[in-house]
PDB file of C-alpha atoms in Angstrom:
ATOM      1  CA  MET A   1      -4.058  15.050  -2.742  1.00 56.00           C
ATOM      2  CA  ALA A   2      -6.351  16.337  -5.803  1.00 54.00           C
ATOM      3  CA  ARG A   3      -9.446  14.801  -6.839  1.00 57.00           C
ATOM      4  CA  GLY A   4      -8.780  13.580 -10.060  1.00 58.00           C
ATOM      5  CA  GLN A   5      -5.347  13.608  -9.853  1.00 72.00           C
ATOM      6  CA  ILE A   6      -5.040  10.299  -7.404  1.00 82.00           C
ATOM      7  CA  PRO A   7      -1.301   8.703  -6.676  1.00 90.00           C
ATOM      8  CA  ASP A   8      -0.508   5.043  -8.366  1.00 93.00           C
ATOM      9  CA  CYS A   9      -0.608   3.579  -5.410  1.00 96.00           C
ATOM     10  CA  ILE A  10      -1.047   4.237  -1.221  1.00 97.00           C
ATOM     11  CA  VAL A  11      -1.302   2.402   1.946  1.00 98.00           C
ATOM     12  CA  VAL A  12      -3.546   2.701   4.155  1.00 98.00           C
ATOM     13  CA  LEU A  13      -3.635   1.873   7.891  1.00 97.00           C
ATOM     14  CA  CYS A  14      -7.147   0.941   9.600  1.00 95.00           C
ATOM     15  CA  GLY A  15      -5.471   2.033  12.896  1.00 93.00           C
ATOM     16  CA  SER A  16      -1.653   2.214  14.655  1.00 93.00           C
ATOM     17  CA  GLN A  17      -0.692   0.988  17.942  1.00 92.00           C
ATOM     18  CA  TYR A  18       2.575   1.652  18.161  1.00 94.00           C
ATOM     19  CA  PRO A  19       4.920   4.016  16.305  1.00 95.00           C
ATOM     20  CA  GLY A  20       7.570   2.281  15.659  1.00 96.00           C
ATOM     21  CA  ASN A  21       5.443  -0.272  13.172  1.00 95.00           C
ATOM     22  CA  LEU A  22       3.927   3.052  11.661  1.00 96.00           C
ATOM     23  CA  GLY A  23       7.612   4.400  11.169  1.00 96.00           C
ATOM     24  CA  SER A  24       8.998   0.955   9.571  1.00 96.00           C
ATOM     25  CA  SER A  25       5.726   1.479   7.352  1.00 97.00           C
ATOM     26  CA  MET A  26       6.957   4.667   6.363  1.00 96.00           C
ATOM     27  CA  ARG A  27      10.460   3.734   5.339  1.00 95.00           C
ATOM     28  CA  ALA A  28       9.679   0.559   3.545  1.00 96.00           C
ATOM     29  CA  CYS A  29       6.560   2.763   1.274  1.00 96.00           C
ATOM     30  CA  ALA A  30       9.530   5.136   0.498  1.00 94.00           C
ATOM     31  CA  LEU A  31      12.102   2.704  -0.121  1.00 94.00           C
ATOM     32  CA  GLN A  32      10.013   1.097  -2.501  1.00 95.00           C
ATOM     33  CA  GLY A  33       7.683   4.320  -4.364  1.00 94.00           C
ATOM     34  CA  ILE A  34       4.658   4.384  -2.791  1.00 96.00           C
ATOM     35  CA  GLU A  35       4.801   8.314  -1.618  1.00 95.00           C
ATOM     36  CA  TRP A  36       1.016   8.411   0.485  1.00 96.00           C
ATOM     37  CA  ILE A  37       0.096   6.463   3.745  1.00 96.00           C
ATOM     38  CA  CYS A  38      -2.766   7.394   5.795  1.00 96.00           C
ATOM     39  CA  VAL A  39      -3.170   6.438   9.119  1.00 96.00           C
ATOM     40  CA  LEU A  40      -7.049   6.049  10.114  1.00 96.00           C
ATOM     41  CA  GLY A  41      -8.717   6.097  13.981  1.00 91.00           C
ATOM     42  CA  GLY A  42      -6.506   9.402  14.510  1.00 89.00           C
ATOM     43  CA  VAL A  43      -3.339   9.914  15.605  1.00 90.00           C
ATOM     44  CA  LYS A  44      -1.385  12.522  18.304  1.00 92.00           C
ATOM     45  CA  ALA A  45       1.460  14.681  17.959  1.00 93.00           C
ATOM     46  CA  ASP A  46       4.016  12.600  19.669  1.00 94.00           C
ATOM     47  CA  PHE A  47       2.426   9.555  18.324  1.00 94.00           C
ATOM     48  CA  ILE A  48       4.177  10.793  14.983  1.00 94.00           C
ATOM     49  CA  LYS A  49       7.284  12.191  15.808  1.00 94.00           C
ATOM     50  CA  SER A  50       8.332   8.554  17.341  1.00 95.00           C
ATOM     51  CA  ALA A  51       6.605   8.013  13.882  1.00 95.00           C
ATOM     52  CA  PHE A  52       9.383   9.812  12.027  1.00 93.00           C
ATOM     53  CA  ARG A  53      12.131   8.448  14.555  1.00 93.00           C
ATOM     54  CA  ALA A  54      10.891   5.057  13.624  1.00 94.00           C
ATOM     55  CA  ALA A  55      11.868   5.695   9.913  1.00 93.00           C
ATOM     56  CA  GLN A  56      15.241   6.884  10.446  1.00 91.00           C
ATOM     57  CA  LEU A  57      14.573  10.055   8.400  1.00 83.00           C
ATOM     58  CA  GLU A  58      18.032  11.008   9.535  1.00 84.00           C
ATOM     59  CA  ARG A  59      19.666   8.913   7.824  1.00 87.00           C
ATOM     60  CA  PRO A  60      22.179  10.756   4.934  1.00 87.00           C
ATOM     61  CA  GLU A  61      20.551   8.633   2.353  1.00 86.00           C
ATOM     62  CA  ALA A  62      16.478   9.622   3.674  1.00 86.00           C
ATOM     63  CA  VAL A  63      17.325  13.092   1.695  1.00 87.00           C
ATOM     64  CA  SER A  64      16.259  10.784  -1.622  1.00 89.00           C
ATOM     65  CA  TRP A  65      12.869   9.922   0.522  1.00 90.00           C
ATOM     66  CA  LYS A  66       9.418  11.017  -0.661  1.00 90.00           C
ATOM     67  CA  VAL A  67       6.933   9.725   1.494  1.00 91.00           C
ATOM     68  CA  ARG A  68       3.625  11.180   2.769  1.00 91.00           C
ATOM     69  CA  LEU A  69       1.734  10.370   6.215  1.00 94.00           C
ATOM     70  CA  THR A  70      -1.751  11.567   6.660  1.00 93.00           C
ATOM     71  CA  HIS A  71      -4.461  10.795   9.281  1.00 93.00           C
ATOM     72  CA  ALA A  72      -7.754  10.904   8.732  1.00 93.00           C
ATOM     73  CA  PRO A  73      -9.703  12.122  11.799  1.00 92.00           C
ATOM     74  CA  ALA A  74     -10.631  10.393  15.182  1.00 91.00           C
ATOM     75  CA  ASP A  75     -14.260  10.490  14.623  1.00 92.00           C
ATOM     76  CA  LEU A  76     -14.336   8.826  10.862  1.00 94.00           C
ATOM     77  CA  VAL A  77     -14.694   5.132  11.024  1.00 93.00           C
ATOM     78  CA  PRO A  78     -12.768   2.938   8.612  1.00 94.00           C
ATOM     79  CA  ALA A  79     -15.806   1.405   6.769  1.00 95.00           C
ATOM     80  CA  ASP A  80     -16.486   4.843   5.820  1.00 96.00           C
ATOM     81  CA  ALA A  81     -12.883   6.094   5.287  1.00 95.00           C
ATOM     82  CA  LEU A  82     -12.268   3.109   2.953  1.00 96.00           C
ATOM     83  CA  SER A  83     -15.593   3.670   0.966  1.00 95.00           C
ATOM     84  CA  ARG A  84     -14.832   7.238   0.352  1.00 95.00           C
ATOM     85  CA  LEU A  85     -11.362   6.266  -1.179  1.00 95.00           C
ATOM     86  CA  ARG A  86     -13.055   3.421  -2.981  1.00 95.00           C
ATOM     87  CA  HIS A  87     -16.523   5.746  -4.435  1.00 94.00           C
ATOM     88  CA  GLU A  88     -15.722   8.967  -4.429  1.00 93.00           C
ATOM     89  CA  TRP A  89     -12.031   9.312  -4.841  1.00 93.00           C
ATOM     90  CA  GLY A  90     -11.890   5.942  -7.574  1.00 93.00           C
ATOM     91  CA  PHE A  91      -9.180   4.243  -5.280  1.00 96.00           C
ATOM     92  CA  GLU A  92      -9.309   0.115  -6.274  1.00 96.00           C
ATOM     93  CA  LEU A  93      -9.050  -1.084  -2.549  1.00 97.00           C
ATOM     94  CA  VAL A  94      -6.279  -4.455  -1.917  1.00 97.00           C
ATOM     95  CA  GLY A  95      -6.966  -5.441   1.806  1.00 96.00           C
ATOM     96  CA  LEU A  96      -4.075  -7.900   3.145  1.00 95.00           C
ATOM     97  CA  THR A  97      -6.093 -10.730   5.371  1.00 91.00           C
ATOM     98  CA  ASP A  98      -6.300 -14.350   6.342  1.00 86.00           C
ATOM     99  CA  ALA A  99      -9.990 -14.063   5.386  1.00 82.00           C
ATOM    100  CA  ALA A 100     -11.454 -16.716   3.676  1.00 82.00           C
ATOM    101  CA  GLY A 101     -11.088 -16.438   0.024  1.00 88.00           C
ATOM    102  CA  ALA A 102      -7.761 -14.243   0.254  1.00 94.00           C
ATOM    103  CA  VAL A 103      -5.708 -14.927  -2.542  1.00 95.00           C
ATOM    104  CA  PRO A 104      -1.657 -15.310  -2.524  1.00 96.00           C
ATOM    105  CA  VAL A 105      -0.461 -11.690  -2.660  1.00 96.00           C
ATOM    106  CA  TRP A 106       1.285 -12.507  -5.911  1.00 95.00           C
ATOM    107  CA  GLU A 107      -1.187 -13.725  -7.180  1.00 95.00           C
ATOM    108  CA  ALA A 108      -3.295 -10.650  -7.292  1.00 95.00           C
ATOM    109  CA  GLU A 109      -3.176  -8.065 -10.008  1.00 95.00           C
ATOM    110  CA  LEU A 110      -0.936  -5.069  -8.383  1.00 96.00           C
ATOM    111  CA  SER A 111       0.774  -2.836 -10.955  1.00 94.00           C
ATOM    112  CA  ARG A 112      -2.301  -1.332 -12.039  1.00 92.00           C
ATOM    113  CA  PRO A 113      -2.863   2.421 -11.010  1.00 93.00           C
ATOM    114  CA  GLY A 114      -5.499   3.604  -8.731  1.00 95.00           C
ATOM    115  CA  LEU A 115      -4.188   0.971  -5.830  1.00 97.00           C
ATOM    116  CA  ALA A 116      -5.067   1.637  -2.355  1.00 97.00           C
ATOM    117  CA  PHE A 117      -3.372  -1.640   0.033  1.00 98.00           C
ATOM    118  CA  VAL A 118      -5.554  -1.985   3.355  1.00 98.00           C
ATOM    119  CA  PHE A 119      -3.945  -3.050   6.339  1.00 97.00           C
ATOM    120  CA  GLY A 120      -5.473  -3.561   9.848  1.00 93.00           C
ATOM    121  CA  LYS A 121      -4.432  -2.595  13.083  1.00 87.00           C
ATOM    122  CA  GLU A 122      -2.174  -4.397  15.126  1.00 83.00           C
ATOM    123  CA  ASN A 123      -4.589  -6.114  17.240  1.00 83.00           C
ATOM    124  CA  GLY A 124      -7.601  -6.907  15.171  1.00 81.00           C
ATOM    125  CA  GLY A 125      -7.131  -6.796  11.145  1.00 88.00           C
ATOM    126  CA  ILE A 126      -9.102  -4.883   9.122  1.00 94.00           C
ATOM    127  CA  PRO A 127     -12.844  -4.550  11.276  1.00 92.00           C
ATOM    128  CA  PRO A 128     -15.475  -6.700   9.295  1.00 91.00           C
ATOM    129  CA  GLU A 129     -17.585  -3.905   8.493  1.00 92.00           C
ATOM    130  CA  ALA A 130     -14.858  -2.280   6.658  1.00 93.00           C
ATOM    131  CA  GLU A 131     -13.926  -5.341   4.689  1.00 92.00           C
ATOM    132  CA  GLN A 132     -17.529  -5.239   2.696  1.00 91.00           C
ATOM    133  CA  ALA A 133     -15.751  -1.771   0.557  1.00 94.00           C
ATOM    134  CA  LEU A 134     -12.843  -3.772  -0.668  1.00 95.00           C
ATOM    135  CA  ASN A 135     -12.686  -4.810  -4.048  1.00 95.00           C
ATOM    136  CA  THR A 136      -9.874  -7.649  -3.774  1.00 94.00           C
ATOM    137  CA  VAL A 137      -8.545  -9.696  -0.453  1.00 95.00           C
ATOM    138  CA  VAL A 138      -4.970 -10.789  -0.464  1.00 96.00           C
ATOM    139  CA  THR A 139      -2.551 -12.400   2.017  1.00 95.00           C
ATOM    140  CA  ILE A 140       0.670 -13.495   2.495  1.00 95.00           C
ATOM    141  CA  PRO A 141       1.193 -17.244   2.643  1.00 93.00           C
ATOM    142  CA  GLN A 142       3.403 -18.204   5.963  1.00 91.00           C
ATOM    143  CA  VAL A 143       4.843 -21.756   6.706  1.00 91.00           C
ATOM    144  CA  THR A 144       3.532 -22.105  10.420  1.00 90.00           C
ATOM    145  CA  GLU A 145       1.083 -20.681  12.665  1.00 86.00           C
ATOM    146  CA  GLY A 146       1.569 -16.620  13.802  1.00 84.00           C
ATOM    147  CA  CYS A 147       0.635 -13.197  11.948  1.00 86.00           C
ATOM    148  CA  LEU A 148       3.616 -10.752  10.545  1.00 89.00           C
ATOM    149  CA  ASN A 149       4.788  -7.440  11.819  1.00 92.00           C
ATOM    150  CA  VAL A 150       2.286  -5.011  10.200  1.00 95.00           C
ATOM    151  CA  SER A 151       5.119  -2.959   8.984  1.00 96.00           C
ATOM    152  CA  HIS A 152       6.895  -6.046   7.297  1.00 96.00           C
ATOM    153  CA  ALA A 153       3.677  -6.668   5.707  1.00 96.00           C
ATOM    154  CA  VAL A 154       3.401  -3.730   4.225  1.00 97.00           C
ATOM    155  CA  ALA A 155       7.519  -3.804   3.013  1.00 97.00           C
ATOM    156  CA  ILE A 156       6.171  -7.226   1.311  1.00 97.00           C
ATOM    157  CA  ALA A 157       2.785  -5.863  -0.704  1.00 97.00           C
ATOM    158  CA  ALA A 158       4.561  -3.136  -1.709  1.00 97.00           C
ATOM    159  CA  TYR A 159       7.750  -5.189  -3.156  1.00 97.00           C
ATOM    160  CA  GLU A 160       5.708  -7.327  -4.722  1.00 97.00           C
ATOM    161  CA  ARG A 161       3.657  -4.587  -6.346  1.00 96.00           C
ATOM    162  CA  HIS A 162       6.913  -3.029  -7.579  1.00 96.00           C
ATOM    163  CA  ARG A 163       8.184  -6.070  -8.731  1.00 96.00           C
ATOM    164  CA  GLN A 164       5.215  -6.710 -10.700  1.00 95.00           C
ATOM    165  CA  THR A 165       5.361  -3.321 -12.425  1.00 92.00           C
ATOM    166  CA  ARG A 166       9.255  -3.964 -13.031  1.00 89.00           C
ATOM    167  CA  VAL A 167       8.576  -7.184 -14.622  1.00 79.00           C
ATOM    168  CA  SER A 168      11.154  -7.617 -18.273  1.00 48.00           C
ATOM    169  CA  PRO A 169       9.727  -7.692 -20.300  1.00 44.00           C
ATOM    170  CA  ALA A 170       6.240  -7.306 -18.922  1.00 43.00           C
ATOM    171  CA  LEU A 171       4.177  -9.910 -19.704  1.00 53.00           C
ATOM    172  CA  ARG A 172       0.765  -9.511 -19.817  1.00 47.00           C
ATOM    173  CA  TYR A 173      -2.367 -12.335 -20.226  1.00 46.00           C
ATOM    174  CA  HIS A 174      -5.837 -11.374 -21.866  1.00 42.00           C
ATOM    175  CA  VAL A 175      -7.971 -14.483 -21.523  1.00 33.00           C
ATOM    176  CA  GLN A 176     -10.224 -14.397 -24.119  1.00 34.00           C
ATOM    177  CA  SER A 177     -11.732 -17.658 -23.387  1.00 38.00           C
ATOM    178  CA  GLN A 178     -11.474 -20.654 -21.261  1.00 41.00           C
ATOM    179  CA  HIS A 179      -9.160 -22.537 -23.525  1.00 39.00           C
ATOM    180  CA  HIS A 180      -7.348 -19.350 -25.199  1.00 42.00           C
ATOM    181  CA  CYS A 181      -5.026 -17.377 -23.971  1.00 40.00           C
ATOM    182  CA  GLN A 182      -3.174 -14.444 -25.740  1.00 42.00           C
ATOM    183  CA  VAL A 183      -0.452 -13.039 -24.475  1.00 41.00           C
ATOM    184  CA  GLN A 184       1.107  -9.521 -24.944  1.00 43.00           C
ATOM    185  CA  ILE A 185       4.589  -8.285 -24.564  1.00 40.00           C
ATOM    186  CA  LEU A 186       4.627  -4.990 -23.722  1.00 42.00           C
ATOM    187  CA  PRO A 187       8.640  -2.947 -23.828  1.00 47.00           C
ATOM    188  CA  GLU A 188      10.583  -3.325 -20.430  1.00 44.00           C
ATOM    189  CA  GLN A 189       9.341  -0.036 -18.645  1.00 44.00           C
ATOM    190  CA  PRO A 190      12.463   2.926 -17.533  1.00 46.00           C
ATOM    191  CA  PRO A 191      14.195   2.937 -14.442  1.00 43.00           C
ATOM    192  CA  ALA A 192      12.356   4.347 -11.380  1.00 39.00           C
ATOM    193  CA  LYS A 193      13.823   7.881 -10.667  1.00 35.00           C
ATOM    194  CA  ARG A 194      14.500   8.307  -7.100  1.00 34.00           C
ATOM    195  CA  CYS A 195      12.879  11.905  -5.861  1.00 34.00           C
ATOM    196  CA  CYS A 196      13.819  13.779  -3.217  1.00 32.00           C
ATOM    197  CA  VAL A 197      11.307  14.794  -0.162  1.00 34.00           C
ATOM    198  CA  GLY A 198      12.017  18.022   2.381  1.00 33.00           C
ATOM    199  CA  SER A 199       9.096  17.449   4.917  1.00 34.00           C
ATOM    200  CA  LEU A 200       6.163  15.116   5.081  1.00 33.00           C
ATOM    201  CA  PRO A 201       2.932  17.086   4.952  1.00 38.00           C
ATOM    202  CA  LEU A 202       0.070  15.937   7.644  1.00 36.00           C
ATOM    203  CA  GLY A 203      -3.152  16.408   6.746  1.00 42.00           C
ATOM    204  CA  GLY A 204      -5.311  15.668   3.445  1.00 43.00           C
ATOM    205  CA  ALA A 205      -4.191  18.453   1.416  1.00 38.00           C
TER     206      ALA A 205
END
């Protein structure tokens, strides 16, 4: 990933405890057009191999998937990593959380480029000190108490972004004042292309 050429969207996990969750998240990203997924806190080679198996990369249709896994050094704390993504790379950080003030995911503007979805670790969420780096906090409303598997949350957020970028015709509301709203109708976007991938490079190159 070169500076000045950031992807339209990436997924950042503030740690990962279970390779199955990471693999399912990779698969969701591939199917919804998000190419990069980054794990903070460091991961070992055996963990990555298990995640690749969970992603079911041996499936025939996987030859058309384009997803890249990268991981930060173990000694880089999430707060510092997110701060760099925001201030040095220019990403807008959208954290998935149940924190006070979080808006439903469908009410957030997710179609803009340079977006980074941030998800917490399975047993603790986004670290409180890392939340300070977020631009926006959103939540996935539920009908009862409990928490979604992180890979499910990744899939829902990725789909909502895909839905917003594919609205036809695309409506954009430009609020000029509290009493006046101008609606601009943009032309329909061309169909998304499915891309091939040969391997999943690791590291931040």
